[in-house]
Amino acid sequence: MKLADIAARLEVRLAGDGEVEIKGLQGIEEAQPGELTFVSNPKYAAAARTTRASAIIVGEEFPQLAKPTLRTADPYFAFARALELFYQPPRYAEGIHPTAVIDKSARIGRGAHIGAYVVIESEVQIGENCVLLPHVVIYRGAKIGNNFFAHAHAMVREFCSIGNNVILQNGAIVGSDGFGFAKDSAGAWHKIPQSGPAVIADNVEIQAYACIDRASIGETRVEQGAKIDNLVQVGHGSRVGPNAMLCAQVGLAGSTEVGKDVILAGQVGVAGHCKVGEGAIVTAQSGVPNDVQAGKTVSGYPAIENKQWLRAVAVFNRLPEIAKAVRAQSRGKDSSNKD
């Protein structure tokens, strides 16, 4: 595509030669002539002057460059949209593979693609234009909306509910049993029935091998637009708010409440029955044993305000020299007392 055509499709401002031909997109350090790249992280600003890319997507206030640029308030989002112009994911023809096993009571809407060895049990309802790739399993009584896309080996357990435009990546499980056990009089663990479904709202994506556990009573709920990364565990009875983002290996214990627009970075753990308020950010590998106020950014374990944590880390790195100074001062006092 010509750069001017890309600018028009993305509705961004072109500065420079719009006749440049673009064959693809690439990161700023790897880009070659004929490719489009972007700068959104200040860390890579200097690379904008040395990149071999033919054109660069930058912010509105970015300094002038010799190369043609596409200028926008959000370079990263513009780059993501530009990728859509060049990458076309596979499309799946309507039809049911002969090895699929579909109960006669199941109801599937028009335009479905049902792949090899898919299993759809009794009383299942699936909307229009679904794509179920090989070895997907839909348990009894599940209800699923339109434009559902389930990659290979994804599963939806019994009586769970999924909205429209939901994507399950490979191995994702909706409605696996919650981790509920009670000790009997002999001290042995007794399994608590997990009777409550998992409910997934519209426009949610659950990535590879994430588990959304069903509830013992009530329901586990993931609200509209939430994004859940690989290997995330959402405990039974939890609620994930609209547009929340749970990054890789996040773990939510049972009955956790995550508010709207919350970001939990990689490997964050949240204790049971805690509430993370709207718009809060918890940085990577932090542990949350208590509620987090709306809008706060917290870090560490136990998670505290991010700025305080950064100061504490700076002090921690100096502890050996501080300890050495304290010991020296103590020895000096001991000598003075003997004198």
Coordinates of C-alpha atoms in Angstrom, one line a residue:
M1 CA 0.0 0.0 0.0
K2 CA 1.1 3.6 -0.5
L3 CA 1.8 5.5 2.7
A4 CA -0.9 8.0 1.8
D5 CA -3.5 5.2 1.5
I6 CA -2.5 3.9 4.9
A7 CA -2.8 7.4 6.4
A8 CA -6.3 7.8 5.0
R9 CA -7.4 4.4 6.3
L10 CA -6.0 5.1 9.7
E11 CA -7.3 8.7 9.7
V12 CA -3.9 10.0 10.8
R13 CA -1.8 13.0 9.6
L14 CA 0.8 12.3 6.9
A15 CA 4.0 14.3 6.9
G16 CA 6.3 13.7 3.9
D17 CA 6.2 11.6 0.8
G18 CA 2.8 9.8 0.6
E19 CA 3.9 7.8 -2.5
V20 CA 6.2 5.5 -0.5
E21 CA 5.3 1.9 -1.0
I22 CA 4.8 -0.1 2.2
K23 CA 5.0 -3.9 2.1
G24 CA 4.7 -4.7 5.8
L25 CA 5.3 -3.6 9.4
Q26 CA 8.1 -4.3 11.8
G27 CA 9.6 -3.2 15.1
I28 CA 11.9 -0.1 14.9
E29 CA 15.1 -2.0 15.3
E30 CA 14.3 -4.8 12.9
A31 CA 12.5 -2.8 10.2
Q32 CA 13.9 -2.8 6.6
P33 CA 13.2 -0.5 3.6
G34 CA 9.6 -0.9 2.4
E35 CA 8.4 -1.4 6.0
L36 CA 6.4 0.8 8.4
T37 CA 7.4 1.0 12.1
F38 CA 6.4 3.1 15.1
V39 CA 7.7 4.9 18.2
S40 CA 5.5 5.1 21.4
N41 CA 8.1 4.3 24.0
P42 CA 10.6 7.2 24.7
K43 CA 13.3 4.5 25.1
Y44 CA 13.3 4.0 21.3
A45 CA 13.1 7.7 20.3
A46 CA 16.8 7.8 19.3
A47 CA 16.2 4.8 17.1
A48 CA 13.8 6.7 15.0
R49 CA 16.7 8.5 13.4
T50 CA 18.7 5.4 12.5
T51 CA 15.9 2.9 11.6
R52 CA 16.0 1.5 8.1
A53 CA 12.2 1.6 7.9
S54 CA 10.7 3.6 5.0
A55 CA 8.2 5.4 7.3
I56 CA 7.4 5.8 11.0
I57 CA 4.3 6.3 13.1
V58 CA 5.0 8.9 15.8
G59 CA 3.2 11.2 18.2
E60 CA 1.9 14.6 17.2
E61 CA 4.7 16.4 19.1
F62 CA 7.5 14.1 18.0
P63 CA 10.5 16.0 16.5
Q64 CA 10.7 16.3 12.8
L65 CA 12.4 13.5 10.9
A66 CA 13.9 13.1 7.5
K67 CA 11.7 10.1 6.8
P68 CA 8.0 10.3 6.1
T69 CA 5.9 10.1 9.2
L70 CA 2.3 9.3 10.2
R71 CA 1.4 11.5 13.2
T72 CA -1.3 10.6 15.7
A73 CA -2.1 11.1 19.4
D74 CA -1.7 7.3 20.0
P75 CA 1.1 5.7 17.8
Y76 CA 0.8 2.3 19.4
F77 CA -2.9 2.0 18.6
A78 CA -2.4 3.3 15.1
F79 CA 0.3 0.7 14.6
A80 CA -2.1 -2.0 15.8
R81 CA -4.7 -0.9 13.3
A82 CA -2.1 -0.8 10.5
L83 CA -1.3 -4.4 11.2
E84 CA -4.9 -5.2 10.4
L85 CA -4.4 -3.9 6.9
F86 CA -1.5 -6.3 6.2
Y87 CA -2.3 -9.4 8.2
Q88 CA -5.4 -11.4 7.3
P89 CA -6.1 -14.3 9.7
P90 CA -7.3 -17.6 8.4
R91 CA -11.0 -17.7 7.5
Y92 CA -13.0 -20.9 8.1
A93 CA -15.7 -22.1 5.7
E94 CA -19.1 -23.0 7.0
G95 CA -19.5 -26.7 7.7
I96 CA -19.3 -29.5 10.2
H97 CA -16.5 -32.0 10.1
P98 CA -17.6 -35.6 10.0
T99 CA -15.7 -36.6 13.1
A100 CA -17.5 -33.9 15.3
V101 CA -20.0 -35.3 17.8
I102 CA -23.0 -33.1 18.3
D103 CA -26.0 -34.0 20.4
K104 CA -29.3 -33.9 18.6
S105 CA -30.7 -31.5 21.2
A106 CA -28.0 -28.9 20.7
R107 CA -28.9 -25.7 18.7
I108 CA -26.3 -24.0 16.6
G109 CA -26.9 -20.9 14.5
R110 CA -26.1 -20.2 10.9
G111 CA -22.6 -19.9 9.5
A112 CA -21.0 -22.3 11.9
H113 CA -17.6 -23.9 11.4
I114 CA -17.3 -27.0 13.5
G115 CA -13.8 -28.7 13.3
A116 CA -12.6 -32.2 13.7
Y117 CA -13.4 -34.1 16.9
V118 CA -15.4 -31.2 18.4
V119 CA -17.9 -32.4 21.0
I120 CA -21.1 -30.5 21.7
E121 CA -23.3 -32.0 24.4
S122 CA -27.0 -31.9 25.1
E123 CA -29.0 -28.7 25.4
V124 CA -26.2 -26.5 24.2
Q125 CA -27.2 -23.2 22.5
I126 CA -24.6 -21.5 20.2
G127 CA -25.4 -18.3 18.1
E128 CA -24.5 -17.5 14.6
N129 CA -21.1 -17.5 12.9
C130 CA -19.3 -19.5 15.5
V131 CA -15.9 -21.2 14.8
L132 CA -15.0 -24.2 16.9
L133 CA -11.6 -25.6 16.0
P134 CA -10.5 -29.2 16.6
H135 CA -11.0 -30.9 20.0
V136 CA -13.1 -28.1 21.4
V137 CA -15.6 -29.4 24.0
I138 CA -18.9 -27.7 25.0
Y139 CA -20.5 -29.3 28.0
R140 CA -24.2 -29.8 28.6
G141 CA -26.5 -26.8 28.8
A142 CA -23.9 -24.1 27.9
K143 CA -25.3 -21.0 26.3
I144 CA -23.1 -19.1 23.8
G145 CA -23.7 -16.0 21.8
N146 CA -22.9 -14.9 18.2
N147 CA -19.4 -14.8 16.7
F148 CA -17.9 -17.2 19.2
F149 CA -14.3 -18.3 18.3
A150 CA -12.8 -21.2 20.2
H151 CA -9.3 -22.4 19.3
A152 CA -8.2 -26.0 19.6
H153 CA -8.7 -27.7 23.0
A154 CA -10.7 -24.9 24.5
M155 CA -13.6 -26.0 26.8
V156 CA -16.8 -24.6 28.1
R157 CA -18.2 -26.5 31.1
E158 CA -21.8 -27.3 32.0
F159 CA -24.4 -24.6 32.2
C160 CA -21.9 -21.7 31.7
S161 CA -22.9 -18.6 29.8
I162 CA -20.9 -16.8 27.1
G163 CA -21.9 -13.6 25.4
N164 CA -21.2 -12.3 21.9
N165 CA -17.8 -11.9 20.2
V166 CA -15.9 -13.9 22.7
I167 CA -12.6 -15.5 21.9
L168 CA -11.1 -18.5 23.7
Q169 CA -7.5 -19.2 22.9
N170 CA -6.0 -22.7 22.9
G171 CA -6.7 -24.7 26.1
A172 CA -8.7 -22.0 27.8
I173 CA -11.3 -23.4 30.2
V174 CA -14.5 -21.6 31.2
G175 CA -16.3 -23.2 34.2
S176 CA -13.7 -25.6 35.6
D177 CA -14.5 -26.6 39.2
G178 CA -13.5 -24.1 41.9
F179 CA -11.0 -25.2 44.5
G180 CA -13.5 -25.8 47.2
F181 CA -12.9 -28.4 50.0
A182 CA -13.9 -28.7 53.6
K183 CA -12.4 -31.1 56.2
D184 CA -14.7 -33.7 57.7
S185 CA -14.6 -35.0 61.3
A186 CA -11.8 -37.4 60.4
G187 CA -9.6 -34.6 59.0
A188 CA -10.1 -35.7 55.3
W189 CA -10.8 -33.2 52.6
H190 CA -14.4 -33.3 51.4
K191 CA -15.2 -31.8 47.9
I192 CA -17.7 -28.9 48.0
P193 CA -20.0 -29.1 44.9
Q194 CA -19.3 -26.2 42.5
S195 CA -22.9 -25.6 41.4
G196 CA -22.6 -22.0 40.2
P197 CA -21.7 -21.3 36.5
A198 CA -19.1 -19.0 35.0
V199 CA -20.6 -16.1 33.1
I200 CA -18.6 -14.4 30.4
A201 CA -19.9 -11.1 28.9
D202 CA -19.6 -9.7 25.4
N203 CA -16.2 -8.9 23.8
V204 CA -14.1 -10.8 26.2
E205 CA -10.9 -12.6 25.2
I206 CA -9.4 -15.4 27.4
Q207 CA -6.0 -16.5 26.3
A208 CA -4.2 -19.9 26.3
Y209 CA -4.6 -22.2 29.3
A210 CA -6.3 -19.6 31.5
C211 CA -9.0 -21.0 33.8
I212 CA -12.2 -19.3 34.9
D213 CA -13.5 -21.4 37.8
R214 CA -17.2 -22.0 38.4
A215 CA -18.6 -21.0 41.8
S216 CA -19.8 -23.2 44.6
I217 CA -22.9 -20.9 44.9
G218 CA -23.8 -17.8 42.9
E219 CA -21.5 -17.3 39.8
T220 CA -18.1 -16.3 38.6
R221 CA -18.4 -13.4 36.3
V222 CA -16.1 -11.7 33.7
E223 CA -17.6 -8.4 32.5
Q224 CA -17.7 -6.9 29.0
G225 CA -14.4 -6.2 27.3
A226 CA -12.1 -7.7 29.8
K227 CA -8.9 -9.3 28.5
I228 CA -7.3 -12.3 30.3
D229 CA -3.8 -13.4 29.4
N230 CA -2.2 -16.9 29.3
L231 CA -2.2 -19.0 32.4
V232 CA -4.4 -16.7 34.5
Q233 CA -6.4 -18.3 37.3
V234 CA -9.8 -16.6 38.2
G235 CA -11.0 -18.2 41.4
H236 CA -14.5 -19.3 42.1
G237 CA -17.0 -16.6 42.8
S238 CA -14.7 -13.8 41.6
R239 CA -15.8 -10.9 39.5
V240 CA -13.6 -9.3 36.8
G241 CA -14.9 -5.8 35.9
P242 CA -15.4 -4.2 32.4
N243 CA -12.3 -3.6 30.4
A244 CA -10.1 -5.0 33.1
M245 CA -6.8 -6.6 32.0
L246 CA -5.2 -9.6 33.8
C247 CA -1.7 -10.3 32.5
A248 CA 0.1 -13.6 32.4
Q249 CA 0.0 -15.8 35.5
V250 CA -2.2 -13.5 37.5
G251 CA -4.0 -15.5 40.3
L252 CA -7.3 -14.4 41.9
A253 CA -8.3 -16.4 44.9
G254 CA -12.0 -17.0 45.5
S255 CA -14.5 -14.1 45.7
T256 CA -12.0 -11.5 44.5
E257 CA -13.6 -8.4 43.0
V258 CA -11.6 -6.6 40.3
G259 CA -13.1 -3.3 39.2
K260 CA -13.5 -1.6 35.9
D261 CA -10.3 -0.7 33.9
V262 CA -8.1 -2.4 36.5
I263 CA -4.7 -3.7 35.2
L264 CA -3.0 -6.5 37.1
A265 CA 0.5 -7.0 35.6
G266 CA 2.2 -10.4 35.3
Q267 CA 2.2 -12.8 38.2
V268 CA 0.2 -10.6 40.5
G269 CA -1.6 -12.6 43.3
V270 CA -4.8 -11.3 45.0
A271 CA -6.0 -12.9 48.2
G272 CA -9.6 -14.1 48.5
H273 CA -12.4 -11.6 49.2
C274 CA -10.3 -8.6 48.4
K275 CA -11.5 -5.7 46.2
V276 CA -9.3 -3.9 43.7
G277 CA -11.0 -0.6 42.9
E278 CA -11.8 0.9 39.5
G279 CA -8.8 2.0 37.5
A280 CA -6.2 0.6 39.9
I281 CA -2.9 -0.8 38.7
V282 CA -0.9 -3.5 40.4
T283 CA 2.6 -3.9 39.1
A284 CA 4.3 -7.2 38.2
Q285 CA 4.8 -9.9 40.9
S286 CA 3.0 -7.9 43.6
G287 CA 0.9 -9.6 46.3
V288 CA -2.4 -8.1 47.3
P289 CA -3.6 -9.2 50.8
N290 CA -6.0 -6.3 51.3
D291 CA -8.3 -4.0 49.3
V292 CA -6.8 -1.6 46.8
Q293 CA -8.4 1.9 46.5
A294 CA -9.7 3.0 43.1
G295 CA -7.1 4.7 40.9
K296 CA -4.1 3.6 43.0
T297 CA -0.9 2.1 41.7
V298 CA 0.6 -0.4 44.1
S299 CA 3.6 -2.6 44.1
G300 CA 5.5 -5.3 46.2
Y301 CA 4.3 -7.6 48.9
P302 CA 2.3 -6.7 50.8
A303 CA 1.4 -4.3 48.0
I304 CA 1.8 -0.7 49.0
E305 CA 1.7 2.6 47.0
N306 CA 4.1 2.4 44.1
K307 CA 6.1 5.5 45.0
Q308 CA 6.6 4.3 48.6
W309 CA 7.6 0.9 47.3
L310 CA 10.2 2.5 45.0
R311 CA 11.7 4.4 47.9
A312 CA 11.7 1.2 50.0
V313 CA 13.5 -0.7 47.3
A314 CA 16.1 2.0 47.0
V315 CA 16.8 1.7 50.8
F316 CA 16.8 -2.1 50.6
N317 CA 19.7 -1.9 48.1
R318 CA 21.7 0.2 50.5
L319 CA 21.0 -2.0 53.6
P320 CA 24.5 -3.6 53.6
E321 CA 26.3 -0.3 53.8
I322 CA 23.7 1.1 56.3
A323 CA 24.2 -2.0 58.5
K324 CA 28.0 -1.6 58.2
A325 CA 27.7 2.1 59.3
V326 CA 25.4 1.1 62.2
R327 CA 27.9 -1.5 63.4
A328 CA 30.8 0.9 63.2
Q329 CA 28.8 3.5 65.2
S330 CA 27.9 0.9 67.8
R331 CA 31.6 -0.1 68.2
G332 CA 32.5 3.5 68.6
K333 CA 30.0 4.0 71.4
D334 CA 31.2 0.8 73.1
S335 CA 34.8 2.2 73.1
S336 CA 33.6 5.5 74.5
N337 CA 31.7 3.8 77.3
K338 CA 34.9 1.8 78.3
D339 CA 36.9 5.0 78.4

